[in-house]
Amino acid sequence: MELCRISGQSAFKSGHLPRNSATRMTGSPEVKSPNRIFIAGMGFVGKALAIDLKKQGWGVSGTCTSITKKKKLEEEMGFDMYLFDAYEPDVATIDVMKFHTHAVVSIPPIPGVGDPMLQHEQLLKKALLGGNLQWLCYLSSTSVYGDCGGAWVDEDYPTNPTREVGKLRLAAEKGWLHLGQSLGLSTKVFRLGGIYGPGRSAVDTIIKQETLSKTQRMRGDKQFTSRIHVEDICQAIKASICASSSKREIYNIVDDDPAPREAVFEYARYLVDKKWPGWIKHSSKQRESTATVMKDGLLGEKRVCNAHLKNELGVRLLHPSYRSGLQSIIDQMDKPFAT
Ligand SMILES: NC(=O)c1ccc[n+]([C@@H]2O[C@H](COP(=O)([O-])OP(=O)(O)OC[C@H]3O[C@@H](n4cnc5c(N)ncnc54)[C@H](OP(=O)(O)O)[C@@H]3O)[C@@H](O)[C@H]2O)c1
């Protein structure tokens, strides 16, 4: 998906220049790209988005928690990286956000802390007031809906999280919406389903013969789990940037096919067996672990509706079902057992 331009001229105001901007490199007051994104939390989604936007000529900055990762992302990817750790926050990082036209917040709420950046809300507000930021997107989760008895839920369905993580997520959504609105920014909340993509999928779990985490095994008990391929999250973010006049603030970002975890693993096993016949028998231990589900009812049942994502943002999903998503992941895999 080609990305629209915000405007024909530089979006930067004088004095608001990022560390690695063209000004630094050339001494000219012109900034090469008018678009510059700040990604708070350069994790799985953040990195995929950063790579995608950089290819389209955007300036990209982001945060991570370790010096090693910071160095790697700077040297190998050419991103402008900053350290930000909720437990030892370098608040100077917050000030850097004002040098960007767009921002995505991808850091999850931390139990006992809440949203790490919103802990410094007044500082954020002061830093962003009068800066270059125009558009802000907070990456949330469908966990905010809680248990809906298997009903289809759109963005207007009442939120009712029962677990701490869902409650903190809802508080973070409200906090970022409030902050963005008070600064006059186009502010969006994206409620993401279970994220998968190359390197993080049922196919990868089978191939790496990993055992499932407690949360993953709990999800195995669910009739419906909504998912989204990382490429479709990037598509949705780009569509939202282009449709900055859209009035809706909250979007569900999920595919068309809420399905039980076991069905996804069954399909992943089928794909692995088809591509590398005979290898699958080695992963029988992992198969048992997938089947061992927990019935403590902590994870809520719901089918999350993506109509607004399609109709208002105009996104045509690359992977409407886990089937095409997993197929594309295995198609890109080359000799995964070599190491
Ligand atoms: N995984 C899912 O299925 C799922 C579903 C719905 C919503 N979400 C949410 O969607 C967002 C993007 O997901 P993702 O899979 O890309 O997440 P991810 O890979 O776990 O990345 C999270 C990012 O937050 C940073 N971070 C974590 N703890 C932090 C702390 N204490 N202080 C500062 N930064 C911290 C991480 O830093 P480092 O880079 O240094 O590790 C990383 O850059 C996250 O908020 C996630 O919780 C995830």
mmCIF file of C-alpha atoms and ligand atoms in Angstrom:
data_model
loop_
_atom_site.group_PDB
_atom_site.id
_atom_site.type_symbol
_atom_site.label_atom_id
_atom_site.label_comp_id
_atom_site.label_asym_id
_atom_site.label_seq_id
_atom_site.Cartn_x
_atom_site.Cartn_y
_atom_site.Cartn_z
ATOM 1 C CA MET A 1 0.000 0.000 0.000
ATOM 2 C CA GLU A 2 1.414 3.368 -1.065
ATOM 3 C CA LEU A 3 1.184 5.944 1.642
ATOM 4 C CA CYS A 4 -0.340 9.366 1.133
ATOM 5 C CA ARG A 5 1.640 12.534 1.813
ATOM 6 C CA ILE A 6 0.424 14.732 4.633
ATOM 7 C CA SER A 7 1.209 17.878 2.734
ATOM 8 C CA GLY A 8 3.524 19.071 0.020
ATOM 9 C CA GLN A 9 5.701 21.048 2.392
ATOM 10 C CA SER A 10 7.791 20.240 5.396
ATOM 11 C CA ALA A 11 5.701 19.605 8.484
ATOM 12 C CA PHE A 12 8.537 20.652 10.771
ATOM 13 C CA LYS A 13 8.492 23.975 12.498
ATOM 14 C CA SER A 14 11.786 25.765 12.831
ATOM 15 C CA GLY A 15 13.817 24.565 15.793
ATOM 16 C CA HIS A 16 11.990 21.220 15.893
ATOM 17 C CA LEU A 17 14.392 18.895 14.197
ATOM 18 C CA PRO A 18 15.080 15.252 14.924
ATOM 19 C CA ARG A 19 18.547 14.045 15.793
ATOM 20 C CA ASN A 20 19.356 12.414 12.443
ATOM 21 C CA SER A 21 17.414 14.800 10.242
ATOM 22 C CA ALA A 22 18.717 16.000 6.903
ATOM 23 C CA THR A 23 19.550 19.302 8.587
ATOM 24 C CA ARG A 24 22.140 17.557 10.727
ATOM 25 C CA MET A 25 23.600 15.849 7.715
ATOM 26 C CA THR A 26 23.612 18.717 5.227
ATOM 27 C CA GLY A 27 23.404 21.889 7.275
ATOM 28 C CA SER A 28 20.356 22.925 5.245
ATOM 29 C CA PRO A 29 17.125 23.964 7.001
ATOM 30 C CA GLU A 30 15.215 21.635 4.652
ATOM 31 C CA VAL A 31 14.149 18.264 6.064
ATOM 32 C CA LYS A 32 14.134 15.588 3.352
ATOM 33 C CA SER A 33 10.944 13.816 4.407
ATOM 34 C CA PRO A 34 8.060 15.856 5.775
ATOM 35 C CA ASN A 35 6.817 12.706 7.474
ATOM 36 C CA ARG A 36 8.534 11.417 10.553
ATOM 37 C CA ILE A 37 7.151 8.807 12.933
ATOM 38 C CA PHE A 38 7.996 8.136 16.565
ATOM 39 C CA ILE A 39 7.286 4.547 17.636
ATOM 40 C CA ALA A 40 7.189 4.163 21.408
ATOM 41 C CA GLY A 41 8.037 0.455 21.797
ATOM 42 C CA MET A 42 9.935 -0.908 18.809
ATOM 43 C CA GLY A 43 8.721 -4.489 19.361
ATOM 44 C CA PHE A 44 7.204 -6.931 16.858
ATOM 45 C CA VAL A 45 4.655 -4.526 15.383
ATOM 46 C CA GLY A 46 6.756 -1.393 15.897
ATOM 47 C CA LYS A 47 9.700 -2.819 13.987
ATOM 48 C CA ALA A 48 7.531 -4.098 11.112
ATOM 49 C CA LEU A 49 5.910 -0.673 10.793
ATOM 50 C CA ALA A 50 9.267 1.075 10.995
ATOM 51 C CA ILE A 51 10.696 -1.037 8.165
ATOM 52 C CA ASP A 52 7.589 -0.480 6.040
ATOM 53 C CA LEU A 53 7.526 3.310 6.495
ATOM 54 C CA LYS A 54 11.273 3.722 6.058
ATOM 55 C CA LYS A 55 10.977 2.025 2.651
ATOM 56 C CA GLN A 56 8.441 4.696 1.748
ATOM 57 C CA GLY A 57 10.810 7.496 2.645
ATOM 58 C CA TRP A 58 9.674 8.251 6.176
ATOM 59 C CA GLY A 59 12.030 9.248 8.955
ATOM 60 C CA VAL A 60 11.692 6.727 11.791
ATOM 61 C CA SER A 61 12.542 6.980 15.479
ATOM 62 C CA GLY A 62 11.667 4.538 18.222
ATOM 63 C CA THR A 63 12.240 3.383 21.767
ATOM 64 C CA CYS A 64 13.430 0.133 23.318
ATOM 65 C CA THR A 65 14.586 -0.897 26.752
ATOM 66 C CA SER A 66 18.095 -2.207 26.114
ATOM 67 C CA ILE A 67 21.309 -0.649 24.867
ATOM 68 C CA THR A 68 22.087 -3.773 22.813
ATOM 69 C CA LYS A 69 18.795 -3.578 20.914
ATOM 70 C CA LYS A 70 19.159 0.182 20.470
ATOM 71 C CA LYS A 71 22.590 -0.281 18.876
ATOM 72 C CA LYS A 72 21.341 -3.082 16.629
ATOM 73 C CA LEU A 73 18.353 -1.118 15.349
ATOM 74 C CA GLU A 74 20.495 1.963 14.752
ATOM 75 C CA GLU A 75 23.314 0.155 12.999
ATOM 76 C CA GLU A 76 21.386 -2.477 11.032
ATOM 77 C CA MET A 77 18.178 -0.589 10.257
ATOM 78 C CA GLY A 78 19.216 3.056 10.404
ATOM 79 C CA PHE A 79 16.464 4.025 12.827
ATOM 80 C CA ASP A 80 16.931 6.817 15.318
ATOM 81 C CA MET A 81 16.641 4.952 18.619
ATOM 82 C CA TYR A 82 16.085 6.131 22.177
ATOM 83 C CA LEU A 83 16.113 4.248 25.451
ATOM 84 C CA PHE A 84 12.901 4.249 27.440
ATOM 85 C CA ASP A 85 12.241 1.774 30.236
ATOM 86 C CA ALA A 86 9.210 2.156 32.498
ATOM 87 C CA TYR A 87 11.287 1.118 35.471
ATOM 88 C CA GLU A 88 14.130 3.565 34.821
ATOM 89 C CA PRO A 89 12.562 6.124 32.471
ATOM 90 C CA ASP A 90 14.812 8.518 30.629
ATOM 91 C CA VAL A 91 12.269 11.317 30.461
ATOM 92 C CA ALA A 92 14.386 13.221 27.917
ATOM 93 C CA THR A 93 13.065 10.644 25.402
ATOM 94 C CA ILE A 94 9.570 12.084 25.827
ATOM 95 C CA ASP A 95 10.783 15.481 24.654
ATOM 96 C CA VAL A 96 11.948 13.926 21.377
ATOM 97 C CA MET A 97 8.368 13.106 20.350
ATOM 98 C CA LYS A 98 7.659 16.716 19.427
ATOM 99 C CA PHE A 99 10.103 16.471 16.524
ATOM 100 C CA HIS A 100 7.799 13.995 14.779
ATOM 101 C CA THR A 101 4.645 14.408 12.741
ATOM 102 C CA HIS A 102 3.159 11.028 13.750
ATOM 103 C CA ALA A 103 3.429 8.753 16.778
ATOM 104 C CA VAL A 104 2.449 5.170 17.558
ATOM 105 C CA VAL A 105 2.423 3.975 21.165
ATOM 106 C CA SER A 106 3.119 0.250 21.335
ATOM 107 C CA ILE A 107 4.322 -0.188 24.919
ATOM 108 C CA PRO A 108 1.878 -2.311 26.950
ATOM 109 C CA PRO A 109 0.640 -1.219 30.368
ATOM 110 C CA ILE A 110 2.841 -2.562 33.144
ATOM 111 C CA PRO A 111 1.163 -4.222 36.161
ATOM 112 C CA GLY A 112 1.668 -2.005 39.184
ATOM 113 C CA VAL A 113 2.773 0.925 36.974
ATOM 114 C CA GLY A 114 0.048 1.427 34.361
ATOM 115 C CA ASP A 115 0.940 3.030 31.051
ATOM 116 C CA PRO A 116 4.664 3.830 31.316
ATOM 117 C CA MET A 117 4.534 7.008 29.251
ATOM 118 C CA LEU A 118 1.326 8.367 30.727
ATOM 119 C CA GLN A 119 3.068 8.297 34.116
ATOM 120 C CA HIS A 120 4.712 11.433 32.751
ATOM 121 C CA GLU A 121 1.537 12.957 31.318
ATOM 122 C CA GLN A 122 2.256 16.551 32.309
ATOM 123 C CA LEU A 123 5.726 16.333 30.834
ATOM 124 C CA LEU A 124 4.284 14.824 27.637
ATOM 125 C CA LYS A 125 1.707 17.569 27.381
ATOM 126 C CA LYS A 126 4.290 20.283 27.860
ATOM 127 C CA ALA A 127 6.650 18.706 25.354
ATOM 128 C CA LEU A 128 4.031 18.132 22.663
ATOM 129 C CA LEU A 129 2.266 21.482 22.932
ATOM 130 C CA GLY A 130 3.219 23.524 19.896
ATOM 131 C CA GLY A 131 5.360 20.710 18.457
ATOM 132 C CA ASN A 132 5.015 19.019 15.068
ATOM 133 C CA LEU A 133 2.841 16.094 16.098
ATOM 134 C CA GLN A 134 -0.426 15.793 14.124
ATOM 135 C CA TRP A 135 -1.505 12.166 14.490
ATOM 136 C CA LEU A 136 -1.252 9.749 17.411
ATOM 137 C CA CYS A 137 -2.210 6.082 17.556
ATOM 138 C CA TYR A 138 -2.345 3.929 20.685
ATOM 139 C CA LEU A 139 -2.107 0.163 20.094
ATOM 140 C CA SER A 140 -4.567 -1.475 22.453
ATOM 141 C CA SER A 141 -6.107 -4.914 22.698
ATOM 142 C CA THR A 142 -9.490 -6.581 22.285
ATOM 143 C CA SER A 143 -9.072 -7.666 25.932
ATOM 144 C CA VAL A 144 -10.889 -4.447 26.899
ATOM 145 C CA TYR A 145 -14.223 -6.065 25.937
ATOM 146 C CA GLY A 146 -13.955 -8.834 28.528
ATOM 147 C CA ASP A 147 -16.257 -11.856 28.194
ATOM 148 C CA CYS A 148 -19.161 -11.214 25.800
ATOM 149 C CA GLY A 149 -20.651 -14.718 25.758
ATOM 150 C CA GLY A 150 -19.518 -15.321 22.165
ATOM 151 C CA ALA A 151 -21.349 -12.258 20.794
ATOM 152 C CA TRP A 152 -20.074 -10.237 17.834
ATOM 153 C CA VAL A 153 -18.600 -7.055 19.256
ATOM 154 C CA ASP A 154 -18.019 -3.814 17.399
ATOM 155 C CA GLU A 155 -16.306 -0.721 18.778
ATOM 156 C CA ASP A 156 -19.511 0.512 20.439
ATOM 157 C CA TYR A 157 -19.992 -2.694 22.429
ATOM 158 C CA PRO A 158 -19.624 -1.916 26.167
ATOM 159 C CA THR A 159 -16.140 -2.585 27.512
ATOM 160 C CA ASN A 160 -16.023 -4.794 30.571
ATOM 161 C CA PRO A 161 -12.525 -6.097 31.258
ATOM 162 C CA THR A 162 -12.301 -8.422 34.230
ATOM 163 C CA ARG A 163 -8.559 -9.080 34.335
ATOM 164 C CA GLU A 164 -6.046 -6.498 35.578
ATOM 165 C CA VAL A 165 -4.304 -6.338 32.220
ATOM 166 C CA GLY A 166 -7.589 -5.462 30.449
ATOM 167 C CA LYS A 167 -8.427 -2.827 33.041
ATOM 168 C CA LEU A 168 -5.004 -1.200 32.710
ATOM 169 C CA ARG A 169 -5.398 -1.311 28.923
ATOM 170 C CA LEU A 170 -8.748 0.467 29.079
ATOM 171 C CA ALA A 171 -7.290 3.131 31.384
ATOM 172 C CA ALA A 172 -4.395 3.620 28.934
ATOM 173 C CA GLU A 173 -6.828 3.990 25.993
ATOM 174 C CA LYS A 174 -8.733 6.687 27.869
ATOM 175 C CA GLY A 175 -5.512 8.425 28.918
ATOM 176 C CA TRP A 176 -4.088 8.601 25.385
ATOM 177 C CA LEU A 177 -7.407 9.706 23.865
ATOM 178 C CA HIS A 178 -7.702 12.434 26.475
ATOM 179 C CA LEU A 179 -4.133 13.601 25.979
ATOM 180 C CA GLY A 180 -4.374 13.598 22.178
ATOM 181 C CA GLN A 181 -7.669 15.469 22.164
ATOM 182 C CA SER A 182 -6.434 18.063 24.631
ATOM 183 C CA LEU A 183 -3.534 18.750 22.257
ATOM 184 C CA GLY A 184 -5.794 18.905 19.197
ATOM 185 C CA LEU A 185 -4.210 15.829 17.571
ATOM 186 C CA SER A 186 -5.960 13.311 15.371
ATOM 187 C CA THR A 187 -5.981 10.508 17.960
ATOM 188 C CA LYS A 188 -6.776 6.846 17.307
ATOM 189 C CA VAL A 189 -7.009 3.691 19.408
ATOM 190 C CA PHE A 190 -6.481 0.376 17.629
ATOM 191 C CA ARG A 191 -7.827 -2.683 19.457
ATOM 192 C CA LEU A 192 -5.677 -5.512 18.136
ATOM 193 C CA GLY A 193 -6.508 -9.201 18.097
ATOM 194 C CA GLY A 194 -3.790 -11.813 18.700
ATOM 195 C CA ILE A 195 -0.808 -10.683 16.637
ATOM 196 C CA TYR A 196 1.048 -13.102 14.406
ATOM 197 C CA GLY A 197 3.459 -12.859 11.521
ATOM 198 C CA PRO A 198 6.827 -14.165 10.321
ATOM 199 C CA GLY A 199 8.809 -15.333 13.355
ATOM 200 C CA ARG A 200 5.752 -15.344 15.608
ATOM 201 C CA SER A 201 3.081 -17.825 14.576
ATOM 202 C CA ALA A 202 1.747 -21.351 15.114
ATOM 203 C CA VAL A 203 4.079 -22.509 12.319
ATOM 204 C CA ASP A 204 7.069 -21.008 14.148
ATOM 205 C CA THR A 205 5.981 -22.577 17.456
ATOM 206 C CA ILE A 206 5.777 -26.015 15.837
ATOM 207 C CA ILE A 207 9.071 -25.676 14.029
ATOM 208 C CA LYS A 208 10.924 -24.384 17.076
ATOM 209 C CA GLN A 209 9.181 -27.122 19.129
ATOM 210 C CA GLU A 210 8.349 -24.539 21.741
ATOM 211 C CA THR A 211 5.984 -25.333 24.577
ATOM 212 C CA LEU A 212 3.052 -22.990 24.946
ATOM 213 C CA SER A 213 2.866 -20.374 27.660
ATOM 214 C CA LYS A 214 0.119 -20.538 30.276
ATOM 215 C CA THR A 215 -1.832 -17.783 28.507
ATOM 216 C CA GLN A 216 -1.505 -19.544 25.167
ATOM 217 C CA ARG A 217 -2.793 -22.807 26.666
ATOM 218 C CA MET A 218 -5.698 -20.919 28.230
ATOM 219 C CA ARG A 219 -6.534 -19.503 24.797
ATOM 220 C CA GLY A 220 -6.639 -23.070 23.505
ATOM 221 C CA ASP A 221 -9.874 -23.521 25.410
ATOM 222 C CA LYS A 222 -11.611 -20.725 23.537
ATOM 223 C CA GLN A 223 -14.018 -21.238 20.729
ATOM 224 C CA PHE A 224 -13.167 -17.857 19.242
ATOM 225 C CA THR A 225 -9.857 -16.054 19.199
ATOM 226 C CA SER A 226 -9.486 -13.031 16.965
ATOM 227 C CA ARG A 227 -6.191 -12.636 15.208
ATOM 228 C CA ILE A 228 -4.431 -10.207 12.947
ATOM 229 C CA HIS A 229 -1.385 -10.565 10.743
ATOM 230 C CA VAL A 230 1.277 -7.929 11.403
ATOM 231 C CA GLU A 231 1.175 -6.836 7.727
ATOM 232 C CA ASP A 232 -2.502 -5.994 8.130
ATOM 233 C CA ILE A 233 -1.785 -3.944 11.270
ATOM 234 C CA CYS A 234 0.712 -1.926 9.221
ATOM 235 C CA GLN A 235 -1.887 -1.536 6.454
ATOM 236 C CA ALA A 236 -4.451 -0.285 8.980
ATOM 237 C CA ILE A 237 -2.031 2.235 10.486
ATOM 238 C CA LYS A 238 -1.151 3.605 7.060
ATOM 239 C CA ALA A 239 -4.815 3.790 6.047
ATOM 240 C CA SER A 240 -5.600 5.693 9.230
ATOM 241 C CA ILE A 241 -2.782 8.171 8.588
ATOM 242 C CA CYS A 242 -4.236 8.829 5.136
ATOM 243 C CA ALA A 243 -7.787 9.084 6.463
ATOM 244 C CA SER A 244 -6.851 11.500 9.230
ATOM 245 C CA SER A 245 -10.204 13.258 8.837
ATOM 246 C CA SER A 246 -12.131 10.096 9.814
ATOM 247 C CA LYS A 247 -14.217 10.889 12.879
ATOM 248 C CA ARG A 248 -14.041 7.474 14.520
ATOM 249 C CA GLU A 249 -11.400 7.223 17.229
ATOM 250 C CA ILE A 250 -11.491 3.505 18.029
ATOM 251 C CA TYR A 251 -11.062 0.651 15.570
ATOM 252 C CA ASN A 252 -11.043 -3.112 16.007
ATOM 253 C CA ILE A 253 -8.082 -4.505 14.070
ATOM 254 C CA VAL A 254 -8.815 -8.190 13.538
ATOM 255 C CA ASP A 255 -9.259 -10.566 10.617
ATOM 256 C CA ASP A 256 -12.528 -12.117 9.381
ATOM 257 C CA ASP A 257 -12.050 -15.500 10.977
ATOM 258 C CA PRO A 258 -12.176 -15.830 14.774
ATOM 259 C CA ALA A 259 -11.213 -19.455 15.350
ATOM 260 C CA PRO A 260 -10.117 -21.796 18.119
ATOM 261 C CA ARG A 261 -6.405 -22.003 18.746
ATOM 262 C CA GLU A 262 -6.421 -25.758 18.173
ATOM 263 C CA ALA A 263 -7.796 -25.255 14.640
ATOM 264 C CA VAL A 264 -4.942 -22.859 13.907
ATOM 265 C CA PHE A 265 -2.350 -25.338 15.192
ATOM 266 C CA GLU A 266 -3.965 -28.165 13.273
ATOM 267 C CA TYR A 267 -3.666 -26.126 10.079
ATOM 268 C CA ALA A 268 -0.094 -25.112 10.893
ATOM 269 C CA ARG A 269 0.824 -28.790 11.427
ATOM 270 C CA TYR A 270 -0.784 -29.620 8.076
ATOM 271 C CA LEU A 271 1.291 -26.916 6.339
ATOM 272 C CA VAL A 272 4.540 -28.019 7.992
ATOM 273 C CA ASP A 273 3.852 -31.658 7.125
ATOM 274 C CA LYS A 274 3.070 -30.753 3.527
ATOM 275 C CA LYS A 275 6.283 -28.747 3.118
ATOM 276 C CA TRP A 276 8.592 -31.040 5.125
ATOM 277 C CA PRO A 277 6.958 -34.514 5.107
ATOM 278 C CA GLY A 278 7.911 -36.730 8.051
ATOM 279 C CA TRP A 279 9.355 -33.987 10.229
ATOM 280 C CA ILE A 280 6.135 -33.365 12.173
ATOM 281 C CA LYS A 281 6.382 -36.584 14.214
ATOM 282 C CA HIS A 282 9.228 -34.951 16.147
ATOM 283 C CA SER A 283 6.905 -32.318 17.467
ATOM 284 C CA SER A 284 4.490 -34.692 19.212
ATOM 285 C CA LYS A 285 5.491 -33.327 22.635
ATOM 286 C CA GLN A 286 4.460 -29.853 21.558
ATOM 287 C CA ARG A 287 1.187 -31.227 20.181
ATOM 288 C CA GLU A 288 0.257 -32.637 23.620
ATOM 289 C CA SER A 289 1.050 -29.290 25.172
ATOM 290 C CA THR A 290 -1.297 -27.542 22.716
ATOM 291 C CA ALA A 291 -4.072 -29.930 23.539
ATOM 292 C CA THR A 292 -3.672 -29.485 27.301
ATOM 293 C CA VAL A 293 -6.087 -26.652 27.795
ATOM 294 C CA MET A 294 -7.021 -24.934 31.013
ATOM 295 C CA LYS A 295 -10.624 -24.328 31.855
ATOM 296 C CA ASP A 296 -10.369 -21.522 34.375
ATOM 297 C CA GLY A 297 -12.552 -19.194 32.319
ATOM 298 C CA LEU A 298 -10.213 -16.219 32.638
ATOM 299 C CA LEU A 299 -10.176 -15.315 28.970
ATOM 300 C CA GLY A 300 -13.417 -13.940 27.588
ATOM 301 C CA GLU A 301 -15.321 -15.305 24.608
ATOM 302 C CA LYS A 302 -16.177 -12.859 21.834
ATOM 303 C CA ARG A 303 -16.109 -12.508 18.084
ATOM 304 C CA VAL A 304 -14.606 -9.178 17.216
ATOM 305 C CA CYS A 305 -16.098 -7.337 14.266
ATOM 306 C CA ASN A 306 -13.862 -5.518 11.748
ATOM 307 C CA ALA A 307 -16.538 -3.732 9.660
ATOM 308 C CA HIS A 308 -15.260 -0.225 10.453
ATOM 309 C CA LEU A 309 -11.694 -1.194 9.577
ATOM 310 C CA LYS A 310 -12.905 -2.221 6.140
ATOM 311 C CA ASN A 311 -15.672 0.264 5.458
ATOM 312 C CA GLU A 312 -14.273 3.437 7.018
ATOM 313 C CA LEU A 313 -10.526 2.949 6.645
ATOM 314 C CA GLY A 314 -10.955 1.079 3.376
ATOM 315 C CA VAL A 315 -8.535 -1.688 4.349
ATOM 316 C CA ARG A 316 -8.602 -4.824 2.208
ATOM 317 C CA LEU A 317 -7.032 -7.443 4.427
ATOM 318 C CA LEU A 318 -4.019 -9.231 2.982
ATOM 319 C CA HIS A 319 -4.776 -12.128 5.329
ATOM 320 C CA PRO A 320 -8.524 -12.333 6.063
ATOM 321 C CA SER A 321 -7.995 -15.717 7.730
ATOM 322 C CA TYR A 322 -5.188 -17.457 9.633
ATOM 323 C CA ARG A 323 -5.055 -19.866 6.689
ATOM 324 C CA SER A 324 -3.664 -17.375 4.196
ATOM 325 C CA GLY A 325 -1.556 -15.773 6.922
ATOM 326 C CA LEU A 326 0.123 -19.057 7.893
ATOM 327 C CA GLN A 327 0.493 -20.047 4.254
ATOM 328 C CA SER A 328 2.398 -16.843 3.485
ATOM 329 C CA ILE A 329 4.612 -17.368 6.549
ATOM 330 C CA ILE A 330 5.581 -20.909 5.560
ATOM 331 C CA ASP A 331 6.049 -19.850 1.928
ATOM 332 C CA GLN A 332 8.720 -17.387 3.103
ATOM 333 C CA MET A 333 10.533 -20.006 5.191
ATOM 334 C CA ASP A 334 13.712 -21.473 3.873
ATOM 335 C CA LYS A 335 15.382 -24.448 5.586
ATOM 336 C CA PRO A 336 14.101 -23.616 9.095
ATOM 337 C CA PHE A 337 15.761 -26.709 10.624
ATOM 338 C CA ALA A 338 19.258 -25.882 9.416
ATOM 339 C CA THR A 339 20.427 -24.388 12.756
HETATM 340 N N1 LIG B 1 0.877 -10.069 21.260
HETATM 341 C C1 LIG B 1 -0.411 -9.975 21.004
HETATM 342 O O1 LIG B 1 -1.026 -10.921 20.511
HETATM 343 C C2 LIG B 1 -1.151 -8.690 21.286
HETATM 344 C C3 LIG B 1 -2.529 -8.607 21.108
HETATM 345 C C4 LIG B 1 -3.176 -7.382 21.288
HETATM 346 C C5 LIG B 1 -2.452 -6.264 21.676
HETATM 347 N N2 LIG B 1 -1.098 -6.368 21.879
HETATM 348 C C6 LIG B 1 -0.373 -5.139 22.223
HETATM 349 O O2 LIG B 1 -0.039 -4.454 21.028
HETATM 350 C C7 LIG B 1 1.197 -3.739 21.201
HETATM 351 C C8 LIG B 1 2.179 -4.197 20.143
HETATM 352 O O3 LIG B 1 2.369 -5.602 20.276
HETATM 353 P P1 LIG B 1 3.774 -6.279 20.001
HETATM 354 O O4 LIG B 1 3.500 -7.720 19.871
HETATM 355 O O5 LIG B 1 4.504 -5.557 18.951
HETATM 356 O O6 LIG B 1 4.509 -6.024 21.398
HETATM 357 P P2 LIG B 1 6.018 -6.389 21.765
HETATM 358 O O7 LIG B 1 6.720 -7.074 20.653
HETATM 359 O O8 LIG B 1 5.984 -7.066 23.094
HETATM 360 O O9 LIG B 1 6.694 -4.928 21.942
HETATM 361 C C9 LIG B 1 6.417 -4.143 23.047
HETATM 362 C C10 LIG B 1 7.363 -2.972 23.066
HETATM 363 O O10 LIG B 1 7.201 -2.313 24.336
HETATM 364 C C11 LIG B 1 8.465 -2.160 24.952
HETATM 365 N N3 LIG B 1 8.338 -2.333 26.394
HETATM 366 C C12 LIG B 1 7.953 -3.453 27.056
HETATM 367 N N4 LIG B 1 8.026 -3.255 28.377
HETATM 368 C C13 LIG B 1 8.461 -1.988 28.539
HETATM 369 C C14 LIG B 1 8.769 -1.217 29.669
HETATM 370 N N5 LIG B 1 8.701 -1.716 30.912
HETATM 371 N N6 LIG B 1 9.186 0.055 29.490
HETATM 372 C C15 LIG B 1 9.327 0.557 28.249
HETATM 373 N N7 LIG B 1 9.075 -0.146 27.124
HETATM 374 C C16 LIG B 1 8.658 -1.402 27.281
HETATM 375 C C17 LIG B 1 9.345 -3.260 24.392
HETATM 376 O O11 LIG B 1 10.708 -2.875 24.531
HETATM 377 P P3 LIG B 1 11.908 -3.773 23.949
HETATM 378 O O12 LIG B 1 11.872 -3.529 22.466
HETATM 379 O O13 LIG B 1 13.133 -3.275 24.603
HETATM 380 O O14 LIG B 1 11.569 -5.185 24.305
HETATM 381 C C18 LIG B 1 8.853 -3.335 22.958
HETATM 382 O O15 LIG B 1 9.528 -2.400 22.173
HETATM 383 C C19 LIG B 1 1.651 -4.029 22.624
HETATM 384 O O16 LIG B 1 1.172 -3.031 23.482
HETATM 385 C C20 LIG B 1 0.981 -5.332 22.937
HETATM 386 O O17 LIG B 1 0.806 -5.541 24.328
HETATM 387 C C21 LIG B 1 -0.430 -7.540 21.690
#
